[in-house]
Rosetta silent file (secondary structure, phi, psi, omega in degrees, C-alpha in Angstrom):
SEQUENCE: MRDAARAASVSEDKAGLAALPPLREVIKRHGLAASKALGQNFLLDEQLLDRIARVPGDLAGATVYEVGPGPGGLTRALLRAGAEVVAVERDARCLPALAELAEASGRLRVISGDAMKVDEAAEAGVGAHIAANLPYNVGTALLVRWLTIDAWPPWWRSLTLMFQREVADRIVAAPGSDAYGRFSVLAQWRSTARLAMPVHRSAFVPPPKVMSAVVHITPANQPKGVTIRAIEQLTAAAFGQRRKMLRQSLKAVPGAVAAAEAAGIDPSRRAETVSVAEFVTLARTLSAARQDC
SCORE:     score description
SCORE:     0.000 S_00000001
   1 L     0.000  -41.195 -179.180   76.126   85.757   64.993 S_00000001
   2 H   -63.165  -42.439  179.206   75.932   87.811   68.198 S_00000001
   3 H   -64.488  -38.851  179.553   79.268   86.407   69.442 S_00000001
   4 H   -65.334  -40.283  179.120   80.865   87.093   66.085 S_00000001
   5 H   -65.500  -39.949  179.518   79.597   90.670   66.132 S_00000001
   6 H   -66.141  -42.390  179.519   80.915   91.171   69.641 S_00000001
   7 H   -60.803  -39.534  178.760   84.311   89.731   68.707 S_00000001
   8 H   -66.099  -39.101  179.201   84.492   92.117   65.766 S_00000001
   9 H   -65.495  -43.173  179.097   83.562   95.044   68.020 S_00000001
  10 H   -63.641  -39.390  178.788   86.231   94.133   70.588 S_00000001
  11 H   -61.794  -40.651  177.476   88.780   93.802   67.797 S_00000001
  12 H   -65.027  -41.580  178.955   87.930   97.316   66.605 S_00000001
  13 H   -61.198  -42.251  179.987   88.208   98.612   70.174 S_00000001
  14 H   -64.882  -35.212  177.161   91.648   97.040   70.561 S_00000001
  15 H   -64.153  -38.769  177.457   92.748   98.667   67.336 S_00000001
  16 H   -65.344  -38.548  178.055   91.645  102.011   68.779 S_00000001
  17 H   -65.284  -40.511 -178.092   93.636  101.325   71.967 S_00000001
  18 H   -64.380  -25.602 -178.532   96.729  100.411   69.971 S_00000001
  19 L   -82.244   -7.788 -178.824   96.568  103.782   68.224 S_00000001
  20 L   -70.626  150.115  177.057   96.757  105.704   71.497 S_00000001
  21 L   -69.659  160.214  178.289  100.002  107.490   72.388 S_00000001
  22 L   -58.304  153.881 -178.057  102.239  106.003   75.123 S_00000001
  23 H   -58.835  -40.491 -179.399  101.230  106.704   78.702 S_00000001
  24 H   -58.944  -38.662  179.290  104.298  108.839   79.366 S_00000001
  25 H   -67.518  -40.730  178.659  103.275  111.086   76.484 S_00000001
  26 H   -63.004  -44.768  179.446   99.701  111.311   77.800 S_00000001
  27 H   -60.789  -44.192 -179.540  100.950  112.214   81.274 S_00000001
  28 H   -66.651  -43.632 -176.681  103.238  114.904   79.901 S_00000001
  29 H   -64.574  -36.003 -178.085  100.593  116.368   77.562 S_00000001
  30 H   -96.940    2.960  178.281   97.999  116.648   80.322 S_00000001
  31 L    62.640   43.585 -172.735  100.445  117.727   83.037 S_00000001
  32 L   -95.295   62.827  172.840   99.573  114.765   85.257 S_00000001
  33 L   -65.800  135.538 -177.983  102.282  114.851   87.906 S_00000001
  34 L   -60.525  135.727 -178.885  101.376  112.301   90.589 S_00000001
  35 L   -92.159  120.540  177.252   99.710  113.930   93.596 S_00000001
  36 L   -66.137  -35.634 -179.091  101.205  113.023   96.975 S_00000001
  37 L   -63.621  -30.274 -179.967   98.034  114.277   98.698 S_00000001
  38 L   -96.298    5.207  178.008   95.971  111.730   96.731 S_00000001
  39 L    67.542   32.481 -174.586   98.444  108.900   97.307 S_00000001
  40 L   -88.544  137.007  168.141   99.188  108.589   93.590 S_00000001
  41 L  -144.850  114.925 -173.297  102.013  106.555   92.049 S_00000001
  42 E   -83.738  139.212  178.245  101.562  105.800   88.352 S_00000001
  43 E  -107.982  120.968 -170.649  102.398  102.387   86.899 S_00000001
  44 L  -115.295  -13.860 -176.758  103.520  102.627   83.261 S_00000001
  45 L   -70.979  108.305 -174.282  105.078   99.251   82.347 S_00000001
  46 H   -64.388  -37.380  178.780  102.563   97.751   79.876 S_00000001
  47 H   -64.286  -41.995  177.547  103.865   94.187   80.234 S_00000001
  48 H   -65.765  -42.206  178.914  103.504   94.372   84.005 S_00000001
  49 H   -62.712  -39.779  177.458  100.056   95.945   83.693 S_00000001
  50 H   -65.103  -36.107  176.496   98.962   93.162   81.329 S_00000001
  51 H   -63.819  -41.207  178.638  100.174   90.590   83.875 S_00000001
  52 H   -64.187  -40.710 -179.157   98.071   92.258   86.571 S_00000001
  53 H   -66.540  -20.583  178.330   95.040   92.268   84.264 S_00000001
  54 H   -86.044  -12.193 -176.411   95.423   88.501   83.817 S_00000001
  55 L   -58.161  -43.318 -179.219   95.322   87.784   87.570 S_00000001
  56 L   -70.546  -12.290 -174.903   91.482   87.566   87.793 S_00000001
  57 L   106.290 -157.708 -177.672   91.369   85.154   84.842 S_00000001
  58 L   -69.577  117.633 -178.267   89.578   85.605   81.539 S_00000001
  59 L  -103.401    5.014 -179.054   88.038   89.088   81.498 S_00000001
  60 L   -58.432  117.280  179.126   86.584   88.964   77.985 S_00000001
  61 L    81.711   -4.946 -179.055   83.085   90.410   78.272 S_00000001
  62 L   -84.963  156.943  175.132   83.359   90.790   82.067 S_00000001
  63 E   -96.171  133.364  177.456   82.742   94.025   83.967 S_00000001
  64 E  -122.286  130.269  176.474   85.617   95.406   86.021 S_00000001
  65 E   -98.869  120.889 -177.138   85.238   98.153   88.611 S_00000001
  66 E  -117.312  134.975  177.925   88.440  100.182   88.919 S_00000001
  67 E  -107.949  130.497  175.419   89.272  102.725   91.615 S_00000001
  68 L    65.281   56.215 -178.273   91.741  105.527   90.955 S_00000001
  69 L   -68.431  -19.225 -178.514   92.725  104.843   87.336 S_00000001
  70 L    60.143 -129.993  178.959   94.810  108.022   87.137 S_00000001
  71 L   -76.382   -6.991  173.210   96.071  108.423   83.558 S_00000001
  72 L   102.873   24.802 -179.709   94.684  104.967   82.694 S_00000001
  73 H   -64.237  -58.280  177.644   97.609  102.529   82.750 S_00000001
  74 H   -65.498  -33.661  178.466   95.808   99.578   84.347 S_00000001
  75 H   -57.788  -45.181  177.868   92.625  100.673   82.595 S_00000001
  76 H   -58.756  -43.737 -178.764   94.292  100.141   79.222 S_00000001
  77 H   -64.402  -40.879  178.642   95.420   96.660   80.265 S_00000001
  78 H   -64.749  -39.339  178.002   91.921   95.716   81.446 S_00000001
  79 H   -68.265  -39.159  177.415   90.460   96.955   78.172 S_00000001
  80 H   -63.066  -28.750  178.579   93.080   95.040   76.181 S_00000001
  81 L   -78.721   -2.988  175.748   91.932   91.948   78.111 S_00000001
  82 L    95.805    9.718 -176.704   88.428   92.494   76.737 S_00000001
  83 L   -81.883  156.089  165.607   86.751   93.874   79.873 S_00000001
  84 E   -93.506  124.634 -172.437   84.026   96.485   80.199 S_00000001
  85 E  -113.715  131.129  170.258   85.453   98.953   82.710 S_00000001
  86 E  -111.743  113.931 -173.763   83.675  101.252   85.151 S_00000001
  87 E  -115.889  136.627  178.779   86.320  103.549   86.632 S_00000001
  88 E  -111.025  120.993 -177.340   85.983  105.995   89.532 S_00000001
  89 E  -129.133  125.381 -179.575   88.440  108.891   89.549 S_00000001
  90 L   -85.700  -28.644 -175.070   88.588  111.663   92.131 S_00000001
  91 L   -82.875  107.340 -177.040   91.354  113.682   90.463 S_00000001
  92 H   -61.612  -23.466  179.760   89.702  115.991   87.918 S_00000001
  93 H   -63.528  -27.419 -176.308   93.060  116.485   86.183 S_00000001
  94 H   -85.146  -13.048 -172.564   92.920  112.884   84.932 S_00000001
  95 H   -63.152  -40.980  177.918   89.436  113.081   83.423 S_00000001
  96 H   -60.550  -41.051  178.881   90.449  114.456   79.969 S_00000001
  97 H   -65.336  -39.824  178.841   92.982  111.630   79.499 S_00000001
  98 H   -69.213  -33.168  177.242   90.390  109.058   80.587 S_00000001
  99 H   -63.961  -38.939  176.342   87.828  110.604   78.224 S_00000001
 100 H   -63.315  -40.376  179.750   90.239  110.007   75.341 S_00000001
 101 H   -66.940  -39.585  178.523   90.643  106.415   76.472 S_00000001
 102 H   -63.383  -41.438  179.775   86.870  105.960   76.711 S_00000001
 103 H   -67.334  -39.084 -178.345   86.407  107.261   73.178 S_00000001
 104 H   -70.843  -33.687 -174.187   89.166  105.045   71.790 S_00000001
 105 H   -93.443  -37.833 -175.285   87.948  101.872   73.494 S_00000001
 106 L    76.408    2.581 -176.953   84.154  102.146   73.558 S_00000001
 107 L  -130.386   25.481 -179.994   84.163   99.997   76.736 S_00000001
 108 E  -126.661  130.128  173.415   85.055  102.487   79.457 S_00000001
 109 E  -121.986  126.247 -175.465   82.698  104.533   81.638 S_00000001
 110 E  -107.329  131.508  175.634   84.266  107.055   83.974 S_00000001
 111 E  -109.755  123.098  178.006   82.653  108.300   87.175 S_00000001
 112 E   -88.582  114.814 -179.283   84.053  111.520   88.593 S_00000001
 113 L   164.989 -176.747 -178.679   83.925  111.314   92.370 S_00000001
 114 L   -88.286  121.671 -177.203   85.104  109.832   95.665 S_00000001
 115 H   -60.124  -27.041 -179.976   85.195  106.017   95.617 S_00000001
 116 H   -71.464  -12.887 -177.152   84.180  105.932   99.290 S_00000001
 117 H  -113.022    4.161 -176.876   80.863  107.543   98.358 S_00000001
 118 L   -87.903  138.909  171.612   79.974  105.536   95.230 S_00000001
 119 L   -81.260   89.637 -169.139   77.184  102.933   95.181 S_00000001
 120 H   -63.690  -44.720 -178.248   79.492  100.363   93.629 S_00000001
 121 H   -62.548  -37.045  179.575   77.011   97.529   93.134 S_00000001
 122 H   -70.290  -37.325 -177.066   74.613   99.885   91.365 S_00000001
 123 H   -78.459  -43.380 -174.964   77.316  101.312   89.104 S_00000001
 124 H   -95.872  -28.229 -179.258   79.234   98.125   88.253 S_00000001
 125 L    91.692  153.612  178.924   76.536   95.488   88.741 S_00000001
 126 L   -65.258  135.998  179.404   76.506   92.180   90.589 S_00000001
 127 L    94.490    4.226  178.922   79.272   89.847   89.460 S_00000001
 128 E   -77.033  149.208  170.343   81.797   92.546   88.598 S_00000001
 129 E   -86.156  152.503  171.432   85.475   92.113   89.315 S_00000001
 130 E  -113.491  130.069  177.708   87.333   94.825   91.206 S_00000001
 131 E  -140.220  133.195 -176.839   90.842   95.706   90.054 S_00000001
 132 E  -164.230  141.865  163.097   92.865   98.681   91.188 S_00000001
 133 E   -89.624   85.885 -168.004   96.255  100.165   91.844 S_00000001
 134 L   -65.941  134.931  170.957   94.748  101.609   95.011 S_00000001
 135 L   -56.824  133.657 -174.287   95.791  105.046   96.212 S_00000001
 136 L   -59.015  -28.970 -173.447   97.757  104.374   99.406 S_00000001
 137 L   -79.698  -10.833  178.492   95.686  106.803  101.465 S_00000001
 138 L  -128.786    0.904 -173.396   92.359  104.969  100.968 S_00000001
 139 H   -58.291  -50.166 -176.877   93.416  101.426  100.100 S_00000001
 140 H   -69.227  -35.834  178.623   92.876   99.763  103.469 S_00000001
 141 H   -63.157  -40.932  178.298   89.580  101.588  104.081 S_00000001
 142 H   -67.741  -40.308  179.398   88.218  100.337  100.753 S_00000001
 143 H   -60.896  -47.594  178.880   89.417   96.797  101.431 S_00000001
 144 H   -59.900  -40.581  178.216   87.655   96.693  104.805 S_00000001
 145 H   -59.105  -43.930 -177.768   84.518   98.053  103.140 S_00000001
 146 H   -73.422  -29.391 -177.723   84.561   95.275  100.531 S_00000001
 147 H   -85.055  -16.824 -174.213   85.331   92.540  103.046 S_00000001
 148 L  -108.669   23.175  175.158   82.691   93.516  105.610 S_00000001
 149 L   -64.856  134.351 -179.397   79.612   93.473  103.379 S_00000001
 150 L   -65.992  -50.816 -178.946   76.709   91.853  105.257 S_00000001
 151 L   -71.111  128.561 -177.942   75.207   90.046  102.248 S_00000001
 152 L  -140.209  132.998    5.933   77.446   87.150  101.197 S_00000001
 153 L   -61.663  152.428 -177.506   78.486   86.178   98.564 S_00000001
 154 L   -77.458  176.470  178.308   79.167   89.870   97.866 S_00000001
 155 L   -69.192  -25.221 -178.549   78.316   91.795   94.710 S_00000001
 156 E   -89.029  149.107 -178.347   81.944   91.533   93.566 S_00000001
 157 E   -91.582  -34.309  177.048   83.390   88.375   92.016 S_00000001
 158 E  -160.044  158.895  175.011   87.059   88.977   92.834 S_00000001
 159 E  -118.516  124.323  173.687   89.462   91.610   94.130 S_00000001
 160 E  -123.292  103.697 -166.017   92.782   92.226   92.375 S_00000001
 161 E  -131.379  139.091  175.295   94.436   95.006   94.332 S_00000001
 162 E   -93.334  128.852  177.941   97.813   96.688   94.575 S_00000001
 163 E  -132.761  166.515  164.368   98.982   97.493   98.101 S_00000001
 164 E   -57.751  144.023 -175.002  102.144   98.399   99.920 S_00000001
 165 H   -57.768  -36.516  179.822  103.952   95.087  100.459 S_00000001
 166 H   -60.302  -42.362  179.289  103.547   95.395  104.225 S_00000001
 167 H   -69.190  -42.727  178.631   99.748   95.611  103.863 S_00000001
 168 H   -58.502  -42.223  179.408   99.670   92.770  101.322 S_00000001
 169 H   -63.444  -36.157  179.155  101.623   90.543  103.710 S_00000001
 170 H   -67.316  -34.047 -178.143   99.121   91.288  106.477 S_00000001
 171 H   -67.796  -39.743 -174.248   96.201   90.266  104.258 S_00000001
 172 H  -101.058    3.657 -172.759   97.601   86.824  103.401 S_00000001
 173 L   -62.986  150.490  175.980   99.493   86.140  106.654 S_00000001
 174 L   -99.342  156.932  178.368   99.266   82.855  108.530 S_00000001
 175 L   -56.327  144.917  178.443   98.845   82.538  112.320 S_00000001
 176 L    92.613  -14.209  178.785  102.036   82.880  114.320 S_00000001
 177 L   -90.187  158.330  179.697  103.663   85.336  111.932 S_00000001
 178 L   -63.535  -29.159 -176.728  104.366   88.968  112.794 S_00000001
 179 L   -80.805  -16.517 -176.251  102.109   90.104  109.932 S_00000001
 180 L   -66.460  130.473 -178.614   99.100   88.072  111.096 S_00000001
 181 L  -169.775 -155.299 -174.954   96.297   90.264  112.419 S_00000001
 182 H   -58.358  -45.177  179.597   92.814   91.658  111.924 S_00000001
 183 H   -59.125  -38.720 -178.798   93.210   92.063  108.150 S_00000001
 184 H   -59.990  -46.792 -178.075   94.302   88.439  107.858 S_00000001
 185 H   -69.051  -44.507  179.539   91.154   87.148  109.545 S_00000001
 186 H   -59.199  -37.020 -177.493   88.805   89.535  107.716 S_00000001
 187 H   -81.473  -18.450 -171.129   90.289   88.477  104.371 S_00000001
 188 H  -116.329  -11.608 -173.946   90.386   84.741  105.092 S_00000001
 189 L   -75.201  -25.473  174.682   87.379   83.746  107.207 S_00000001
 190 L  -141.327   23.988  177.027   85.000   83.705  104.226 S_00000001
 191 E  -143.763  165.992  172.704   87.377   84.433  101.333 S_00000001
 192 E  -112.111  123.859 -177.403   90.528   83.022   99.790 S_00000001
 193 E  -120.391  135.835  177.720   93.435   85.472   99.696 S_00000001
 194 E  -142.080  154.164  174.510   96.764   85.013   97.934 S_00000001
 195 E   -84.161  111.458 -174.773   99.781   87.096   97.011 S_00000001
 196 E   -79.628  -40.741  178.299   99.611   87.247   93.211 S_00000001
 197 E  -169.732  143.870  172.053  102.888   89.045   92.519 S_00000001
 198 E   -79.823  153.408  177.650  105.421   91.408   94.095 S_00000001
 199 E  -133.276  121.208 -177.456  105.983   94.758   92.371 S_00000001
 200 L   -70.303  147.306 -179.361  109.264   96.603   92.734 S_00000001
 201 H   -59.755  -27.168 -178.232  109.131  100.273   93.697 S_00000001
 202 H   -69.924  -11.238  179.821  111.076  101.168   90.546 S_00000001
 203 H   -76.287  -12.783 -175.110  108.041  100.205   88.417 S_00000001
 204 E  -101.405  157.362  172.267  106.208  103.336   89.585 S_00000001
 205 E  -127.777  116.175   -9.526  106.414  107.011   88.653 S_00000001
 206 L   -74.204  158.497  179.392  107.399  108.505   91.009 S_00000001
 207 L   -65.259  128.042  175.357  108.911  105.506   92.862 S_00000001
 208 L   -71.869  170.664 -179.286  107.335  105.140   96.323 S_00000001
 209 L   -78.410  -14.044 -174.747  109.533  104.601   99.365 S_00000001
 210 L  -123.077  162.517  174.434  108.219  101.062   99.857 S_00000001
 211 L   -77.899  162.115 -178.875  107.763   97.894   97.809 S_00000001
 212 E  -128.097  173.350  176.899  104.312   96.856   96.609 S_00000001
 213 E  -159.044  153.207  176.380  102.417   93.670   95.814 S_00000001
 214 E   -99.479  129.669  177.826   99.227   92.549   94.097 S_00000001
 215 E  -111.450  139.822  177.457   96.747   90.586   96.198 S_00000001
 216 E  -119.232  125.884 -177.721   93.952   88.453   94.742 S_00000001
 217 E  -127.073  132.095  176.228   90.878   87.673   96.862 S_00000001
 218 E  -126.349  143.317 -179.360   87.862   85.543   95.911 S_00000001
 219 E   -66.908  145.376  172.514   84.724   84.921   98.008 S_00000001
 220 L  -121.555 -175.777  178.422   84.229   81.537   99.673 S_00000001
 221 L   -71.345  138.832  176.131   81.279   80.126  101.617 S_00000001
 222 L   -80.400  128.130  178.464   80.433   81.976  104.811 S_00000001
 223 L   -57.164  140.862 -178.763   80.590   79.656  107.841 S_00000001
 224 L   -70.415  146.009  176.351   77.158   78.993  109.313 S_00000001
 225 L    75.590   13.848 -178.877   76.181   80.663  112.563 S_00000001
 226 L  -127.524  131.395  178.148   78.801   83.412  112.231 S_00000001
 227 L  -108.690  156.768  177.208   78.180   87.079  111.457 S_00000001
 228 H   -63.759  -32.704  179.430   80.600   89.704  110.237 S_00000001
 229 H   -61.057  -43.331  179.623   79.698   91.789  113.296 S_00000001
 230 H   -65.494  -42.806  178.887   80.946   89.048  115.643 S_00000001
 231 H   -62.849  -44.205 -179.411   84.164   88.585  113.662 S_00000001
 232 H   -62.595  -45.314 -179.359   84.807   92.337  113.602 S_00000001
 233 H   -60.873  -46.923 -176.488   84.217   92.718  117.351 S_00000001
 234 H   -67.383  -44.264 -178.413   86.462   89.817  118.282 S_00000001
 235 H   -70.703  -36.350  178.073   89.342   90.678  115.968 S_00000001
 236 H   -62.720  -42.930  179.859   89.242   94.383  116.883 S_00000001
 237 H   -70.643  -47.782 -175.159   89.469   93.502  120.587 S_00000001
 238 H   -64.465  -45.249 -177.248   91.978   90.663  120.258 S_00000001
 239 H   -89.360  -11.930  174.313   94.418   92.441  117.950 S_00000001
 240 H   -66.604  -26.469  175.046   93.830   95.844  119.502 S_00000001
 241 L  -132.013   59.826 -168.586   95.889   94.526  122.416 S_00000001
 242 L   -64.560  -21.648 -179.877   97.743   91.757  120.593 S_00000001
 243 L   -83.976   -8.237  179.734  100.550   91.466  123.147 S_00000001
 244 L   -95.854  158.728  176.276   98.087   90.696  125.921 S_00000001
 245 E   -68.449  155.405 -178.710   96.473   87.351  126.673 S_00000001
 246 H   -58.685  -33.977 -178.566   92.979   86.762  125.350 S_00000001
 247 H   -61.988  -23.140  177.797   91.539   86.788  128.868 S_00000001
 248 H   -94.481  -49.198 -174.804   92.560   90.450  129.028 S_00000001
 249 H   -67.331  -32.650 -176.924   92.080   91.672  125.439 S_00000001
 250 H   -83.355   -0.265  177.203   88.654   90.017  124.987 S_00000001
 251 H   -61.742  -22.730 -179.770   87.192   91.692  128.076 S_00000001
 252 H   -68.980  -16.879  179.722   86.058   94.471  125.720 S_00000001
 253 L  -112.117  108.739 -177.506   83.537   92.032  124.191 S_00000001
 254 L   -54.279  128.154  177.361   80.945   90.860  126.744 S_00000001
 255 L    85.135   -5.038 -173.602   80.919   87.071  127.032 S_00000001
 256 H   -70.794  -38.585 -179.384   83.943   86.575  124.779 S_00000001
 257 H   -65.375  -43.386  177.307   86.296   85.162  127.424 S_00000001
 258 H   -64.157  -37.615  178.933   83.695   82.607  128.515 S_00000001
 259 H   -65.523  -37.133  177.851   83.020   81.774  124.852 S_00000001
 260 H   -62.821  -44.811  178.795   86.741   81.154  124.287 S_00000001
 261 H   -63.367  -41.475  179.334   86.828   78.711  127.192 S_00000001
 262 H   -65.912  -30.109 -179.445   83.665   76.984  125.928 S_00000001
 263 L   -85.392   -0.561  179.655   85.215   76.706  122.454 S_00000001
 264 L    79.883   21.792  178.936   88.343   75.073  123.866 S_00000001
 265 L  -103.023  117.106 -176.136   90.564   78.091  123.198 S_00000001
 266 L   -62.725  117.693 -179.013   92.986   78.709  126.059 S_00000001
 267 L   -64.884  -10.725  177.829   92.457   82.329  127.275 S_00000001
 268 L   -82.805   -6.039  177.538   96.168   82.528  128.163 S_00000001
 269 L   -75.399  163.123  174.571   97.015   82.507  124.432 S_00000001
 270 E  -105.279  158.734 -171.844   97.657   85.681  122.443 S_00000001
 271 H   -55.965  -39.053 -174.692   95.705   86.758  119.366 S_00000001
 272 H   -67.990  -10.777  178.350   98.487   86.062  116.846 S_00000001
 273 H   -96.223   -6.893 -176.971   98.422   82.347  117.761 S_00000001
 274 L   -89.146  121.034 -176.730   94.670   81.950  117.163 S_00000001
 275 L   -71.282  165.680  176.546   93.917   80.571  113.696 S_00000001
 276 H   -59.554  -42.896 -179.873   91.211   81.895  111.384 S_00000001
 277 H   -62.146  -37.262  178.817   89.223   78.696  111.973 S_00000001
 278 H   -69.596  -36.662  175.138   89.476   79.217  115.744 S_00000001
 279 H   -63.379  -37.470  177.164   88.243   82.806  115.428 S_00000001
 280 H   -63.784  -45.800  178.431   85.274   81.443  113.456 S_00000001
 281 H   -61.749  -42.048  178.447   84.572   78.881  116.181 S_00000001
 282 H   -62.478  -44.287  179.611   84.870   81.577  118.854 S_00000001
 283 H   -64.367  -39.045  178.664   82.476   83.870  116.962 S_00000001
 284 H   -65.965  -44.214 -179.858   79.984   81.028  116.512 S_00000001
 285 H   -63.908  -42.238  178.965   80.141   80.078  120.207 S_00000001
 286 H   -65.026  -42.891  179.718   79.723   83.716  121.274 S_00000001
 287 H   -63.552  -40.552  179.291   76.768   84.242  118.919 S_00000001
 288 H   -65.410  -38.907  179.639   75.079   81.082  120.206 S_00000001
 289 H   -66.218  -38.707  179.590   75.585   82.162  123.829 S_00000001
 290 H   -65.899  -36.943  179.657   74.061   85.568  123.119 S_00000001
 291 H   -69.362  -29.827 -179.573   71.012   83.927  121.563 S_00000001
 292 H   -72.951  -25.001 -174.624   70.611   81.705  124.659 S_00000001
 293 L   -74.255    0.000    0.000   70.529   84.732  126.990 S_00000001
């Protein structure tokens, strides 16, 4: 009976969403020109938005935490997929449009504020998905924040995020490629990262100067004997001077060069040739050496 009641409620909510005016009309009525200062580019293609909302899998009854919903394009798609959405919006101009969406759906809660200052786990709850067409000016900072949580598995179940294509390529890059770097290791050493779909610049209003892509990241098991602090230190040093040999770049981390030799990693190599698994081994060896001292 409870499931039937919920299904009926969701059906009513979807009917309310279907009655809403098109996004372009909402944007025009509320005067929501995209703000360059806030890194805004609105995505209006409903079919594309629905495809993005399907990337995490079945969202019926799931909670989704969304950053920077703007006029609510992706928000509508997430709601159509049956999700309960907690959205954080910094731009006060967008709040009236989001309030209309919240009233029509019954499954949207909007937080007015800076996403970098929100207690996300408290607001969205453990097990929530994160989905966002991230503002370009805070996207990488938020990603690093979500990937460097000490407690693992993290409070979030998956990340479905829109980035500039260049950033997306760096997240999923393999060793030896030009895009491979710190983001690649942070995203892959205890998570699985994949490129879910490319998005052409023409899909946005206004069109950005660069292409975009959606990345999907899910938590994996954290390797034993390795801390995020060790991974961060090693990758920051190694890729901070990526054209130099490890024996030079890793001098910034006490004991790291000796740990590389002990782990069987040739210090004459450069960072872009060191695999994620090798960085994990290096971090484990360094952590063990520090404990022995």
